[in-house]
mmCIF file with all atom_site columns, C-alpha atoms in Angstrom:
data_model
loop_
_atom_site.group_PDB
_atom_site.id
_atom_site.type_symbol
_atom_site.label_atom_id
_atom_site.label_alt_id
_atom_site.label_comp_id
_atom_site.label_asym_id
_atom_site.label_entity_id
_atom_site.label_seq_id
_atom_site.pdbx_PDB_ins_code
_atom_site.Cartn_x
_atom_site.Cartn_y
_atom_site.Cartn_z
_atom_site.occupancy
_atom_site.B_iso_or_equiv
_atom_site.pdbx_formal_charge
_atom_site.auth_seq_id
_atom_site.auth_comp_id
_atom_site.auth_asym_id
_atom_site.auth_atom_id
_atom_site.pdbx_PDB_model_num
ATOM 1  C CA . MET A 1 1  ? 0.060   -0.123 -0.106  1.00 48.00 ? 16 MET A CA 1
ATOM 2  C CA . ASN A 1 2  ? 1.601   3.217  -0.808  1.00 54.00 ? 17 ASN A CA 1
ATOM 3  C CA . ASP A 1 3  ? 0.992   6.481  1.432   1.00 58.00 ? 18 ASP A CA 1
ATOM 4  C CA . ALA A 1 4  ? 1.989   9.000  -1.258  1.00 74.00 ? 19 ALA A CA 1
ATOM 5  C CA . VAL A 1 5  ? 0.305   11.973 0.397   1.00 90.00 ? 20 VAL A CA 1
ATOM 6  C CA . ALA A 1 6  ? -0.295  12.396 4.203   1.00 95.00 ? 21 ALA A CA 1
ATOM 7  C CA . HIS A 1 7  ? -3.918  11.963 5.135   1.00 97.00 ? 22 HIS A CA 1
ATOM 8  C CA . ASP A 1 8  ? -5.979  12.688 8.305   1.00 97.00 ? 23 ASP A CA 1
ATOM 9  C CA . ARG A 1 9  ? -8.297  9.873  7.619   1.00 98.00 ? 24 ARG A CA 1
ATOM 10 C CA . GLU A 1 10 ? -8.885  6.640  5.357   1.00 98.00 ? 25 GLU A CA 1
ATOM 11 C CA . LEU A 1 11 ? -11.948 5.094  3.984   1.00 98.00 ? 26 LEU A CA 1
ATOM 12 C CA . ASP A 1 12 ? -11.662 1.548  2.339   1.00 98.00 ? 27 ASP A CA 1
ATOM 13 C CA . ALA A 1 13 ? -14.464 1.115  -0.039  1.00 98.00 ? 28 ALA A CA 1
ATOM 14 C CA . SER A 1 14 ? -13.255 -1.920 -1.525  1.00 97.00 ? 29 SER A CA 1
ATOM 15 C CA . GLY A 1 15 ? -15.492 -4.277 -3.055  1.00 97.00 ? 30 GLY A CA 1
ATOM 16 C CA . LEU A 1 16 ? -18.398 -1.554 -3.126  1.00 97.00 ? 31 LEU A CA 1
ATOM 17 C CA . ASN A 1 17 ? -19.955 -0.589 -6.527  1.00 95.00 ? 32 ASN A CA 1
ATOM 18 C CA . CYS A 1 18 ? -21.103 2.885  -7.883  1.00 90.00 ? 33 CYS A CA 1
ATOM 19 C CA . PRO A 1 19 ? -22.100 4.796  -6.189  1.00 93.00 ? 34 PRO A CA 1
ATOM 20 C CA . LEU A 1 20 ? -21.381 3.527  -2.763  1.00 96.00 ? 35 LEU A CA 1
ATOM 21 C CA . PRO A 1 21 ? -17.515 4.541  -2.734  1.00 97.00 ? 36 PRO A CA 1
ATOM 22 C CA . LEU A 1 22 ? -18.505 8.367  -3.462  1.00 96.00 ? 37 LEU A CA 1
ATOM 23 C CA . LEU A 1 23 ? -21.471 8.354  -0.864  1.00 96.00 ? 38 LEU A CA 1
ATOM 24 C CA . LYS A 1 24 ? -19.306 6.688  1.856   1.00 97.00 ? 39 LYS A CA 1
ATOM 25 C CA . ALA A 1 25 ? -16.276 9.431  0.893   1.00 97.00 ? 40 ALA A CA 1
ATOM 26 C CA . LYS A 1 26 ? -18.915 12.366 1.282   1.00 97.00 ? 41 LYS A CA 1
ATOM 27 C CA . MET A 1 27 ? -20.119 11.096 4.908   1.00 97.00 ? 42 MET A CA 1
ATOM 28 C CA . GLU A 1 28 ? -16.611 10.755 6.018   1.00 97.00 ? 43 GLU A CA 1
ATOM 29 C CA . LEU A 1 29 ? -15.627 14.444 4.358   1.00 97.00 ? 44 LEU A CA 1
ATOM 30 C CA . ASN A 1 30 ? -18.576 15.760 6.237   1.00 97.00 ? 45 ASN A CA 1
ATOM 31 C CA . LYS A 1 31 ? -16.985 14.788 9.547   1.00 97.00 ? 46 LYS A CA 1
ATOM 32 C CA . LEU A 1 32 ? -13.486 16.341 8.845   1.00 98.00 ? 47 LEU A CA 1
ATOM 33 C CA . PRO A 1 33 ? -12.369 19.813 9.236   1.00 98.00 ? 48 PRO A CA 1
ATOM 34 C CA . SER A 1 34 ? -11.558 22.224 6.200   1.00 98.00 ? 49 SER A CA 1
ATOM 35 C CA . GLY A 1 35 ? -8.140  21.503 4.746   1.00 98.00 ? 50 GLY A CA 1
ATOM 36 C CA . ALA A 1 36 ? -8.026  17.608 6.171   1.00 98.00 ? 51 ALA A CA 1
ATOM 37 C CA . VAL A 1 37 ? -7.256  15.238 3.710   1.00 98.00 ? 52 VAL A CA 1
ATOM 38 C CA . LEU A 1 38 ? -9.340  11.930 3.184   1.00 98.00 ? 53 LEU A CA 1
ATOM 39 C CA . LYS A 1 39 ? -7.521  8.942  1.517   1.00 98.00 ? 54 LYS A CA 1
ATOM 40 C CA . VAL A 1 40 ? -10.233 6.511  -0.174  1.00 98.00 ? 55 VAL A CA 1
ATOM 41 C CA . ILE A 1 41 ? -9.559  2.984  -1.564  1.00 98.00 ? 56 ILE A CA 1
ATOM 42 C CA . ALA A 1 42 ? -11.704 1.735  -4.007  1.00 98.00 ? 57 ALA A CA 1
ATOM 43 C CA . THR A 1 43 ? -11.927 -1.543 -6.624  1.00 98.00 ? 58 THR A CA 1
ATOM 44 C CA . ASP A 1 44 ? -14.738 0.228  -8.680  1.00 96.00 ? 59 ASP A CA 1
ATOM 45 C CA . ALA A 1 45 ? -13.463 1.401  -11.973 1.00 94.00 ? 60 ALA A CA 1
ATOM 46 C CA . GLY A 1 46 ? -16.358 4.096  -12.165 1.00 93.00 ? 61 GLY A CA 1
ATOM 47 C CA . SER A 1 47 ? -14.724 5.969  -9.191  1.00 95.00 ? 62 SER A CA 1
ATOM 48 C CA . GLN A 1 48 ? -12.206 7.422  -11.131 1.00 95.00 ? 63 GLN A CA 1
ATOM 49 C CA . ARG A 1 49 ? -14.911 9.447  -13.176 1.00 95.00 ? 64 ARG A CA 1
ATOM 50 C CA . ASP A 1 50 ? -17.082 9.779  -10.030 1.00 95.00 ? 65 ASP A CA 1
ATOM 51 C CA . PHE A 1 51 ? -14.314 11.228 -7.734  1.00 97.00 ? 66 PHE A CA 1
ATOM 52 C CA . ARG A 1 52 ? -12.720 13.647 -10.202 1.00 96.00 ? 67 ARG A CA 1
ATOM 53 C CA . THR A 1 53 ? -16.081 14.936 -11.143 1.00 96.00 ? 68 THR A CA 1
ATOM 54 C CA . PHE A 1 54 ? -17.253 15.199 -7.293  1.00 96.00 ? 69 PHE A CA 1
ATOM 55 C CA . ALA A 1 55 ? -14.292 17.054 -6.343  1.00 97.00 ? 70 ALA A CA 1
ATOM 56 C CA . LYS A 1 56 ? -14.539 19.423 -9.300  1.00 96.00 ? 71 LYS A CA 1
ATOM 57 C CA . LEU A 1 57 ? -18.117 20.168 -8.341  1.00 97.00 ? 72 LEU A CA 1
ATOM 58 C CA . ALA A 1 58 ? -17.859 20.262 -4.428  1.00 96.00 ? 73 ALA A CA 1
ATOM 59 C CA . GLY A 1 59 ? -14.720 22.631 -4.538  1.00 97.00 ? 74 GLY A CA 1
ATOM 60 C CA . HIS A 1 60 ? -12.412 19.878 -2.925  1.00 98.00 ? 75 HIS A CA 1
ATOM 61 C CA . THR A 1 61 ? -8.788  19.172 -4.376  1.00 97.00 ? 76 THR A CA 1
ATOM 62 C CA . LEU A 1 62 ? -8.079  15.734 -5.536  1.00 97.00 ? 77 LEU A CA 1
ATOM 63 C CA . LEU A 1 63 ? -4.502  16.056 -4.592  1.00 97.00 ? 78 LEU A CA 1
ATOM 64 C CA . ARG A 1 64 ? -3.522  12.341 -6.192  1.00 96.00 ? 79 ARG A CA 1
ATOM 65 C CA . GLU A 1 65 ? -5.335  9.490  -7.705  1.00 96.00 ? 80 GLU A CA 1
ATOM 66 C CA . GLU A 1 66 ? -3.457  6.088  -8.201  1.00 96.00 ? 81 GLU A CA 1
ATOM 67 C CA . ASP A 1 67 ? -4.593  2.987  -10.235 1.00 96.00 ? 82 ASP A CA 1
ATOM 68 C CA . GLU A 1 68 ? -2.519  -0.170 -9.097  1.00 95.00 ? 83 GLU A CA 1
ATOM 69 C CA . ALA A 1 69 ? -3.863  -3.469 -10.411 1.00 95.00 ? 84 ALA A CA 1
ATOM 70 C CA . GLY A 1 70 ? -7.479  -2.612 -10.067 1.00 95.00 ? 85 GLY A CA 1
ATOM 71 C CA . VAL A 1 71 ? -6.976  -0.848 -6.781  1.00 97.00 ? 86 VAL A CA 1
ATOM 72 C CA . TYR A 1 72 ? -7.805  2.803  -7.044  1.00 97.00 ? 87 TYR A CA 1
ATOM 73 C CA . ARG A 1 73 ? -6.738  5.321  -4.299  1.00 97.00 ? 88 ARG A CA 1
ATOM 74 C CA . TYR A 1 74 ? -7.529  8.924  -4.004  1.00 97.00 ? 89 TYR A CA 1
ATOM 75 C CA . TRP A 1 75 ? -6.473  11.922 -1.625  1.00 98.00 ? 90 TRP A CA 1
ATOM 76 C CA . LEU A 1 76 ? -9.125  14.415 -1.349  1.00 98.00 ? 91 LEU A CA 1
ATOM 77 C CA . LYS A 1 77 ? -8.470  17.613 0.796   1.00 98.00 ? 92 LYS A CA 1
ATOM 78 C CA . LYS A 1 78 ? -11.453 19.007 1.941   1.00 98.00 ? 93 LYS A CA 1
ATOM 79 C CA . ALA A 1 79 ? -12.789 22.651 0.924   1.00 96.00 ? 94 ALA A CA 1
#
């Protein structure tokens, strides 16, 4: 597992299909203060599109994303 970016909380959404990884991430972000970083691990290929779009629309920053053997990792900085 790669911890490329420091994060405040981690959410493992492996095995969940769209839209659950994004919904669970939104719930976790709601618990965090502004500026905190949430690392999300997902296995749903559709999560790439979902997290990119969500970050833009919600004003969060997608600091980094990784795709390694069907495991997707995202680091979201809360607006």
